[in-house]
XYZ file of N, CA and C in Angstrom:
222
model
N -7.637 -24.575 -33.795
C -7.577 -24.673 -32.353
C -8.930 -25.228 -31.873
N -9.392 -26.107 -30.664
C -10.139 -26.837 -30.127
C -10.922 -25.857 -29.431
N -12.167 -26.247 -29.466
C -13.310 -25.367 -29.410
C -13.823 -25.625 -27.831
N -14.323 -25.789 -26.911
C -14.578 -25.843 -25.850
C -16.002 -24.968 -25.544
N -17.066 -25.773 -25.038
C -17.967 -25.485 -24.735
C -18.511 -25.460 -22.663
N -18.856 -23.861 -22.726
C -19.194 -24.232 -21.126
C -20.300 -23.443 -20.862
N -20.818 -23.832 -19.347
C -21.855 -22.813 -19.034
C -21.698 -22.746 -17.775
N -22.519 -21.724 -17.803
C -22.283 -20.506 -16.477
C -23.425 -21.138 -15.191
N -23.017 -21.371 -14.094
C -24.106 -21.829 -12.743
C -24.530 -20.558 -12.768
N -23.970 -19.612 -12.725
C -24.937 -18.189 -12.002
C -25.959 -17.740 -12.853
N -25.681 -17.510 -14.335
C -26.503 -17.001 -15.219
C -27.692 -17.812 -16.181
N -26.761 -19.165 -16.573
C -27.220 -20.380 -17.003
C -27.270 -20.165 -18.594
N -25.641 -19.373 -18.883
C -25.262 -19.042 -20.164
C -24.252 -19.912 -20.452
N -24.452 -20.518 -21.928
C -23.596 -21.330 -22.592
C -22.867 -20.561 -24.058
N -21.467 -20.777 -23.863
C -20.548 -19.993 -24.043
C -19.458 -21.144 -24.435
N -18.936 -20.496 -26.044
C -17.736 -21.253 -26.520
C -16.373 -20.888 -25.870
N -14.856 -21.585 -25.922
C -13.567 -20.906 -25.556
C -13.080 -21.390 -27.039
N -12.110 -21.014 -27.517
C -10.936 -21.664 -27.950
C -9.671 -21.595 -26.958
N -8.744 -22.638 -27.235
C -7.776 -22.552 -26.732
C -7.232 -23.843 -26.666
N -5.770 -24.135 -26.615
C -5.142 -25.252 -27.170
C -5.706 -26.356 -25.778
N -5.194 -27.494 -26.710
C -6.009 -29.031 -26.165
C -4.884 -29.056 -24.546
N -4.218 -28.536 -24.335
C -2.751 -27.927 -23.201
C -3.658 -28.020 -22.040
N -4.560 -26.966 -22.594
C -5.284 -25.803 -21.569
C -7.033 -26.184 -21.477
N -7.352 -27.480 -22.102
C -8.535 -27.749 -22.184
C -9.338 -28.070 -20.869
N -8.631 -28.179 -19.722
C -9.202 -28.433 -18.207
C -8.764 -27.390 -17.433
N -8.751 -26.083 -18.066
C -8.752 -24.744 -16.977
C -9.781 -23.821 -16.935
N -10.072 -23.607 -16.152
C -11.630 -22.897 -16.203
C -11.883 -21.520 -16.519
N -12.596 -21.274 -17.216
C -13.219 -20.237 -18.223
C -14.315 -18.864 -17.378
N -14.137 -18.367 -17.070
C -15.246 -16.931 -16.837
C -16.265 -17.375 -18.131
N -17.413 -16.599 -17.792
C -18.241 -16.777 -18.785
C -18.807 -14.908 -18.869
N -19.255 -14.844 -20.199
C -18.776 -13.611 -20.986
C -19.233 -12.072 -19.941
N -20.002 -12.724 -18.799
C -20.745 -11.648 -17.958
C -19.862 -11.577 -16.802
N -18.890 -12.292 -16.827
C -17.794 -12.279 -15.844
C -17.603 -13.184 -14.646
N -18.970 -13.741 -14.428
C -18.919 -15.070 -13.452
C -17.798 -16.251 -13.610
N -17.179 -16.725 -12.266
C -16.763 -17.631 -12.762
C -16.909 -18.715 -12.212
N -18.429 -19.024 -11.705
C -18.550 -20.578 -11.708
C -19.092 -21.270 -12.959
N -18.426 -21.465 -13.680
C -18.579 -22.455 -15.096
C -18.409 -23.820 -14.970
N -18.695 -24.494 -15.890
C -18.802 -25.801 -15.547
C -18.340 -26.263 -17.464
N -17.095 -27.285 -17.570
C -17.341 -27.558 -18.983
C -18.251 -28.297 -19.315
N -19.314 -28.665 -20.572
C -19.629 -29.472 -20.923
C -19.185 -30.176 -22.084
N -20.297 -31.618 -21.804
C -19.155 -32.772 -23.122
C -20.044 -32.097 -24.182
N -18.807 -32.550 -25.116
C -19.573 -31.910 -26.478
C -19.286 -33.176 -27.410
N -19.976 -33.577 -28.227
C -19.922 -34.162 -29.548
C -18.851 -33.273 -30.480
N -18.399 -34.418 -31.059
C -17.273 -34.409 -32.207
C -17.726 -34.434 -33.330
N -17.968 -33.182 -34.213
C -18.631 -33.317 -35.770
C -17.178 -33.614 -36.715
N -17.278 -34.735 -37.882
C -16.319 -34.499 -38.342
C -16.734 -34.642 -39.807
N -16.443 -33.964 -41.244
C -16.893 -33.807 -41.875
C -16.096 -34.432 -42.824
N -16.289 -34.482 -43.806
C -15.607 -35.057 -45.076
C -16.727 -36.520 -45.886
N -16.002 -37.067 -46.538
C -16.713 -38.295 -46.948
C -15.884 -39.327 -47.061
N -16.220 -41.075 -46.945
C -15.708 -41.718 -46.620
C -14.730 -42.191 -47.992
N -14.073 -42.879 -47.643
C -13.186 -43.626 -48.788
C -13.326 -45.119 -48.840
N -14.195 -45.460 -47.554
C -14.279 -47.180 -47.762
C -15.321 -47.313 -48.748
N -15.383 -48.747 -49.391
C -15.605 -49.335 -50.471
C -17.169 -49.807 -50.614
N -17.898 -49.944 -51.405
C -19.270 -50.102 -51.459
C -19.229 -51.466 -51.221
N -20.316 -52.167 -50.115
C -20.675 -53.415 -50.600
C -20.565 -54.303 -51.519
N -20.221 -54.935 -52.060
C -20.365 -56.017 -53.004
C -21.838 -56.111 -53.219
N -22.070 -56.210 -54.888
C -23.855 -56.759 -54.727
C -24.199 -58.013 -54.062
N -25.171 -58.956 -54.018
C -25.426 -60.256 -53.555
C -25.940 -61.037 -54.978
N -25.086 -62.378 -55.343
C -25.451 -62.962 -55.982
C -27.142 -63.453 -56.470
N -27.129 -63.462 -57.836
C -28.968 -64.005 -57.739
C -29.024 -65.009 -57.722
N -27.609 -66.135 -57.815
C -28.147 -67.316 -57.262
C -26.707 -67.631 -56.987
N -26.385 -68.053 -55.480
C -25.368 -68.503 -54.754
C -25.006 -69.861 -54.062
N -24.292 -70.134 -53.937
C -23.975 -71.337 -53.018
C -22.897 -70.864 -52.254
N -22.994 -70.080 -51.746
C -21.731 -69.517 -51.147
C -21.494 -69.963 -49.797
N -22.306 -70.833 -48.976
C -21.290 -71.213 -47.764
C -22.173 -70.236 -46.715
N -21.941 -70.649 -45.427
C -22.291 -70.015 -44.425
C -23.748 -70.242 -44.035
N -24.533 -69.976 -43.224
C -25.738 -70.341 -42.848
C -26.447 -69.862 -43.802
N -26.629 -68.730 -44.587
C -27.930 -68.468 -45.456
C -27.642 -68.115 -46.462
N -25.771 -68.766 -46.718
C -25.690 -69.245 -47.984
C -25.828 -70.143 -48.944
N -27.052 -71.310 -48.295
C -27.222 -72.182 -49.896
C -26.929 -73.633 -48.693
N -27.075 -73.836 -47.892
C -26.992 -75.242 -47.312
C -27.358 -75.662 -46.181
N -26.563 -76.399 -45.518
C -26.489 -77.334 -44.381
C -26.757 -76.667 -42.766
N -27.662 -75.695 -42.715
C -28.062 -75.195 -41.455
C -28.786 -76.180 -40.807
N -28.468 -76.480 -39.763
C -29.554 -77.175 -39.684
C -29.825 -77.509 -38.192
């Protein structure tokens, strides 16, 4: 379930919710019972590791085309 981060105007306490992505724009009490809260944006951590593919090495000697591959820049 989606994590939701807010803080409190009265106290100036920051405080997690859970609760489904449904209910992600309804406003939260904060844990001292106030309820002028305010959500804030939060960053998205996402963990794992990638599956795309390593670079290709670079030739030690090329003619491969393109501006600073081996020619006709000019």
């Amino acid at each position: 379930m989606p994590r939701y981060e807010f803080r409190c105007r009265t106290c100036d306490d920051t405080f997690e919710v859970s609760r489904p992505m449904a209910e992600s724009s309804a406003p939260a009490d904060c844990p001292a019972g106030h309820a002028d809260t305010v959500k804030l944006l939060s960053a998205v951590a996402v963990g794992g590791t990638s599956a795309a593919a390593a670079p290709a090495p670079a030739r030690a000697m090329g003619g491969g085309g393109g501006c600073c591959g081996g020619g006709g820049c000019g």
